[in-house]
Short mmCIF file of C-alpha atoms in Angstrom, two decimals:
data_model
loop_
_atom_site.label_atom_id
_atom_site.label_comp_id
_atom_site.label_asym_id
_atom_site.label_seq_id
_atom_site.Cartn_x
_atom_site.Cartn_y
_atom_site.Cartn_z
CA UNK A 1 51.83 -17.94 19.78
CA UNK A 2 49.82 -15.00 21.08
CA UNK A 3 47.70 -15.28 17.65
CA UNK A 4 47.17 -18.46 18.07
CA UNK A 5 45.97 -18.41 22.10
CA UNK A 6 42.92 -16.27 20.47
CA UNK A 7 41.59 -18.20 18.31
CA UNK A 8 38.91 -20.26 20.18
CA UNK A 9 37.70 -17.03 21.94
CA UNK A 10 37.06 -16.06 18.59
CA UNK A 11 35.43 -18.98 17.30
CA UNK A 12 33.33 -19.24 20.70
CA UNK A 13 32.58 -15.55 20.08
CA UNK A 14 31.08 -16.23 16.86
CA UNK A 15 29.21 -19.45 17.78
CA UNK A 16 27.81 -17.30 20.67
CA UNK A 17 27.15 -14.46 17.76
CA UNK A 18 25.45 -17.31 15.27
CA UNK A 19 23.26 -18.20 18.24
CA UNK A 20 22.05 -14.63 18.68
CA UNK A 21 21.16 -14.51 15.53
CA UNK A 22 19.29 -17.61 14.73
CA UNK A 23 17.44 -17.09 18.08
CA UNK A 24 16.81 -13.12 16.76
CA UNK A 25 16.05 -14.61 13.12
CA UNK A 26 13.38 -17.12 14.73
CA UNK A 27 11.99 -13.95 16.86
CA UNK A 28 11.89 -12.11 13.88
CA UNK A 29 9.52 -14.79 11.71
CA UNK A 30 6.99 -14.76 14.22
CA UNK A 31 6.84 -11.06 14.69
CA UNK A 32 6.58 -11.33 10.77
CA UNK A 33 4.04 -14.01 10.63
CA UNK A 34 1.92 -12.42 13.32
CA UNK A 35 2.00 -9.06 11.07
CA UNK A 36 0.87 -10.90 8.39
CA UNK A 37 -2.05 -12.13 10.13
CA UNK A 38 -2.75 -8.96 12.00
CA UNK A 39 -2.17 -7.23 8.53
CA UNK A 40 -4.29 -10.32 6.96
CA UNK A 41 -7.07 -8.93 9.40
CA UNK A 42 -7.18 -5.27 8.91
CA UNK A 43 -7.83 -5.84 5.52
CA UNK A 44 -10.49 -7.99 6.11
CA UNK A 45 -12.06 -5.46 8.21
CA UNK A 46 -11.81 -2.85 5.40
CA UNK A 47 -13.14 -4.92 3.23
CA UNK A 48 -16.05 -5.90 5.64
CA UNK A 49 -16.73 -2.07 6.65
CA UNK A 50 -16.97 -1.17 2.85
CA UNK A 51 -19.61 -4.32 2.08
CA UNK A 52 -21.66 -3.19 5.21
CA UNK A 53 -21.26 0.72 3.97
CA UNK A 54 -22.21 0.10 0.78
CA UNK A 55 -25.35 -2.19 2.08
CA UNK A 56 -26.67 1.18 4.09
CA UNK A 57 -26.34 3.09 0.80
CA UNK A 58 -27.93 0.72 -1.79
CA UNK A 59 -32.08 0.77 -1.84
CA UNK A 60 -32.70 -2.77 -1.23
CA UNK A 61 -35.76 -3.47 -4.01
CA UNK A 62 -34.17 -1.46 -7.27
CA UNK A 63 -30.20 -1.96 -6.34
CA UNK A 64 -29.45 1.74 -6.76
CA UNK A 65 -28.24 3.78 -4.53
CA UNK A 66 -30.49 5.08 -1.75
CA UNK A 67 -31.36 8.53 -0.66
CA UNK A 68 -28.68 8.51 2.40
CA UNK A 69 -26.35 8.04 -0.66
CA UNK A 70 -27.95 10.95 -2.50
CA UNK A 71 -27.52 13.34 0.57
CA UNK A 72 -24.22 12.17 1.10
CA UNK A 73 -23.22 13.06 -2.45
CA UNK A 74 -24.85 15.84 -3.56
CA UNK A 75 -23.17 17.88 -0.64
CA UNK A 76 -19.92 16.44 -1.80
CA UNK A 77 -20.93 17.20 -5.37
CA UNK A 78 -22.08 20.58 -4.76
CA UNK A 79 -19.03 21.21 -2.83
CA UNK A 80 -16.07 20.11 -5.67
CA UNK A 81 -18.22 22.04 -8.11
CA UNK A 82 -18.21 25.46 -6.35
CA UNK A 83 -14.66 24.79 -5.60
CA UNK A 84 -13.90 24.17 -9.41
CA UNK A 85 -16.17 26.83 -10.35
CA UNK A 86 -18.04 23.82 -12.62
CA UNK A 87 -21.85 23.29 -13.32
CA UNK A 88 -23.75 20.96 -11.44
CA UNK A 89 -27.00 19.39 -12.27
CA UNK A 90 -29.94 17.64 -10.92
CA UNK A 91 -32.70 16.04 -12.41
CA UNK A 92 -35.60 14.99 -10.16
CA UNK A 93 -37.56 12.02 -11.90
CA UNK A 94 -41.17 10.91 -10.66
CA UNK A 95 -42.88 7.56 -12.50
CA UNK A 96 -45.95 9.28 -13.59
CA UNK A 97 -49.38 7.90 -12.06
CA UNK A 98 -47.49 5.35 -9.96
CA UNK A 99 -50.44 4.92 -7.11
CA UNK A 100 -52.60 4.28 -10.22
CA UNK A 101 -50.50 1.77 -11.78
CA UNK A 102 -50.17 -0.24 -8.08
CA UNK A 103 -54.23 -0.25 -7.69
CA UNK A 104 -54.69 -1.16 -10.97
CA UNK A 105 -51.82 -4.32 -11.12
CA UNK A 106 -50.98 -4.81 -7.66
CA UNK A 107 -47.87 -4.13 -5.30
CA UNK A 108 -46.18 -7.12 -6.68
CA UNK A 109 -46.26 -5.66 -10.03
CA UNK A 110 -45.35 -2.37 -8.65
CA UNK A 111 -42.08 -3.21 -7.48
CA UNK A 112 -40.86 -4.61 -10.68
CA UNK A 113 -41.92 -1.93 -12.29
CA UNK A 114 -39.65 -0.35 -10.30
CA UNK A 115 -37.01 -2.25 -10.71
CA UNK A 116 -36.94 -2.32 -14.57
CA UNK A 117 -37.41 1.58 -14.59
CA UNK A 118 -34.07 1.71 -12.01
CA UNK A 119 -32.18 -0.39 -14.02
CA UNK A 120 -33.01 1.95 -17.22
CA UNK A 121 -32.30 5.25 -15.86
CA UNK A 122 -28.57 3.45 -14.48
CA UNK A 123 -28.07 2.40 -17.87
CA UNK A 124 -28.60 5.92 -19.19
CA UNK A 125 -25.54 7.47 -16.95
CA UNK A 126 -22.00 6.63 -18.70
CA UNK A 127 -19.74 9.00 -16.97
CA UNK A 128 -18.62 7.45 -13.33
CA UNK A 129 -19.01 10.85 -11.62
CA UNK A 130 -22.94 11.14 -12.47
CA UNK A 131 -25.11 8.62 -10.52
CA UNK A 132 -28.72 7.93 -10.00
CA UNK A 133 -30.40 7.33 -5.87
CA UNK A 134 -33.93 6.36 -5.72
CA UNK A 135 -35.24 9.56 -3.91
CA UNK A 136 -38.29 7.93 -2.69
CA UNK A 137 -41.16 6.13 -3.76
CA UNK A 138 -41.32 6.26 -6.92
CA UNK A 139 -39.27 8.80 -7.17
CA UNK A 140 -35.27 8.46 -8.50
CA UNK A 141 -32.50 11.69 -8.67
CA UNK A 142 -29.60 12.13 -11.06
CA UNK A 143 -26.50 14.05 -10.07
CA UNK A 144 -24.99 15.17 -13.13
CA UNK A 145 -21.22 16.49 -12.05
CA UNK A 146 -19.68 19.19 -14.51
CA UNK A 147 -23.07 19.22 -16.78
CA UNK A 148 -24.84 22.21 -17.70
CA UNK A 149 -28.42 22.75 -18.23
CA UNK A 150 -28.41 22.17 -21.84
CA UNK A 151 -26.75 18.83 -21.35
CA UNK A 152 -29.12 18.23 -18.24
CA UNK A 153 -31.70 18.90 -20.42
CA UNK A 154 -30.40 16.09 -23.05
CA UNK A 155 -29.63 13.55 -20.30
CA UNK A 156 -33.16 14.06 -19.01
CA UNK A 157 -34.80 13.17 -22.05
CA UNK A 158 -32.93 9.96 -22.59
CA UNK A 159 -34.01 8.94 -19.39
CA UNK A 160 -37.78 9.80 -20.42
CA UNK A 161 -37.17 7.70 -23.93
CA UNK A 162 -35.28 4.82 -22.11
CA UNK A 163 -38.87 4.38 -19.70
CA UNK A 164 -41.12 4.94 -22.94
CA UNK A 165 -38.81 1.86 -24.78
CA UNK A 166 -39.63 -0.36 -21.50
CA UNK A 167 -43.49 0.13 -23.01
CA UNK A 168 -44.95 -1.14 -19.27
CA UNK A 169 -48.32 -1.07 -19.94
CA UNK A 170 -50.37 1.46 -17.98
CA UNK A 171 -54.12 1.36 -19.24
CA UNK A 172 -54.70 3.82 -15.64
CA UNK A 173 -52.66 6.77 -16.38
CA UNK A 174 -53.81 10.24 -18.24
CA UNK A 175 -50.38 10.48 -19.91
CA UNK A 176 -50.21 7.56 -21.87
CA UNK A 177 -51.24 3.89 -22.43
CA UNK A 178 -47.74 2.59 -21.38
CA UNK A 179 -45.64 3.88 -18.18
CA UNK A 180 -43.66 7.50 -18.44
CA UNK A 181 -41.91 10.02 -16.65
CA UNK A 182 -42.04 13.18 -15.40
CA UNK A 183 -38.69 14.97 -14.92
CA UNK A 184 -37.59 18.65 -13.08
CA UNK A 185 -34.01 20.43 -14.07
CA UNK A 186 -32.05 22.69 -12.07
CA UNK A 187 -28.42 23.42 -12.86
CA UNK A 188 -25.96 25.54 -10.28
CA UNK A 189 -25.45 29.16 -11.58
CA UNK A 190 -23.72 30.81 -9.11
CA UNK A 191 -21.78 30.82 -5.76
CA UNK A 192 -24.57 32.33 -4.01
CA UNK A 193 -26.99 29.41 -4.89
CA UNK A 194 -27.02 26.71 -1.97
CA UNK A 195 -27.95 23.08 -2.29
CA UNK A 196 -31.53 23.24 -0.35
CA UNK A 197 -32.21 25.95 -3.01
CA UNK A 198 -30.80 23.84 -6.29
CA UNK A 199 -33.01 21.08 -5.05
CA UNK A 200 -35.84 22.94 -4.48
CA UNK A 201 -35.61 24.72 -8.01
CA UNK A 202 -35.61 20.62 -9.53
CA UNK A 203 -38.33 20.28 -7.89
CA UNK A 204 -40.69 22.89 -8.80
CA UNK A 205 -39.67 22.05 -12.61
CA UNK A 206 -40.77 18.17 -11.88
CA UNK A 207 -43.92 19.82 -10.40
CA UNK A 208 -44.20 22.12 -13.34
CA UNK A 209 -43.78 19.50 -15.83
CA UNK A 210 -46.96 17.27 -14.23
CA UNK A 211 -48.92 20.48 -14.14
CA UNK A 212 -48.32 20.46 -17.84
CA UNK A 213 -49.63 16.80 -18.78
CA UNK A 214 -46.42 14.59 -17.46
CA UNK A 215 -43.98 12.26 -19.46
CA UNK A 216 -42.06 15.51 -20.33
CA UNK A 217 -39.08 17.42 -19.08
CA UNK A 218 -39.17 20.89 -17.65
CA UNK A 219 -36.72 23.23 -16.45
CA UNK A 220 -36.15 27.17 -16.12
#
């Protein structure tokens, strides 16, 4: 009989216990629901902040990367490369005669010049660690991670053939009838070499190689 007396206190305690737990299980989908959105959200934002990053990195006429870009990641470049004890090279590019070619055909013309030479040198670059920033201008920069001069010097060269292939007429310039490049090598020796100095080495080879007639590739 004493068995039996408990019974409903049982059965009211686990009606009361059901209760708490659909009530907790109810709680419980909203809190999830509201994650989701709030988690829904976030990622939204990520994906927004990495749109409006890469908008303040990308030159808006040629749809390479800019020169923030480049100064971004050739300290992060020069950095992983001391740190794996790996070459590192640049190649500074200038479009040879440009201010001629932009009297001679107009501004219009100009900037799709531009663009076609930007889309050239990009589609030189396989490897995803090398990458191309329009410097300025009419000038452009490759970073060439874990590439020593010798294959700087082959990588520059395509890049010169790839802008000869384009044959852009250029009836203004001393180097040639069509447009061409000039193109300055430095490569990253030693520990003691800093960045300002690598990029100052690329570009007294660029300089070097106009002094010497343009649409050709120089280096040490």
């Amino acid at each position: 009989m004493a068995k039996e007396s408990r019974l409903p206190h049982v059965d009211l305690l686990v009606e009361k216990l059901r209760k708490i737990i659909k009530s907790f299980a109810k709680k419980l989908a909203k809190t999830e629901k509201r994650l989701d959105g709030s988690l829904a959200y976030i990622i939204q934002l990520e994906e927004e902040n990495k749109r409006l990053e890469s908008l303040v990195t990308i030159d808006g006429l040629t749809g390479v990367s800019n020169r923030r870009f480049f100064d971004q990641e050739s300290k992060r470049e020069f950095r992983e490369s001391l740190r794996r004890n790996e070459p590192l090279s640049i190649v500074m590019i200038d479009i040879d005669y440009f201010k001629k070619y932009n009297d001679l055909y107009g501004h219009q013309k100009g900037d799709e010049a531009l663009e076609n030479v930007a889309m050239a040198l990009k589609d030189t670059l396989h490897r995803p660690a090398d990458s191309l920033s329009r410097y300025g201008g009419e000038e452009f920069v490759f970073i060439l991670a874990n590439t020593d001069e010798a294959g700087a010097q082959v990588m520059a060269e395509r890049a010169r053939l790839a802008i000869e292939k384009l044959e852009i007429p250029h009836s203004n310039s001393d180097a040639s009838e069509i447009l061409t490049l000039s193109l300055g090598v430095a490569t990253l020796r030693d520990k003691e070499q800093s960045l300002p100095a690598l990029m100052s080495e690329a570009d007294e080879n660029l300089y070097k190689a106009k002094k010497c007639g343009r649409n050709r590739v120089c280096c040490d």
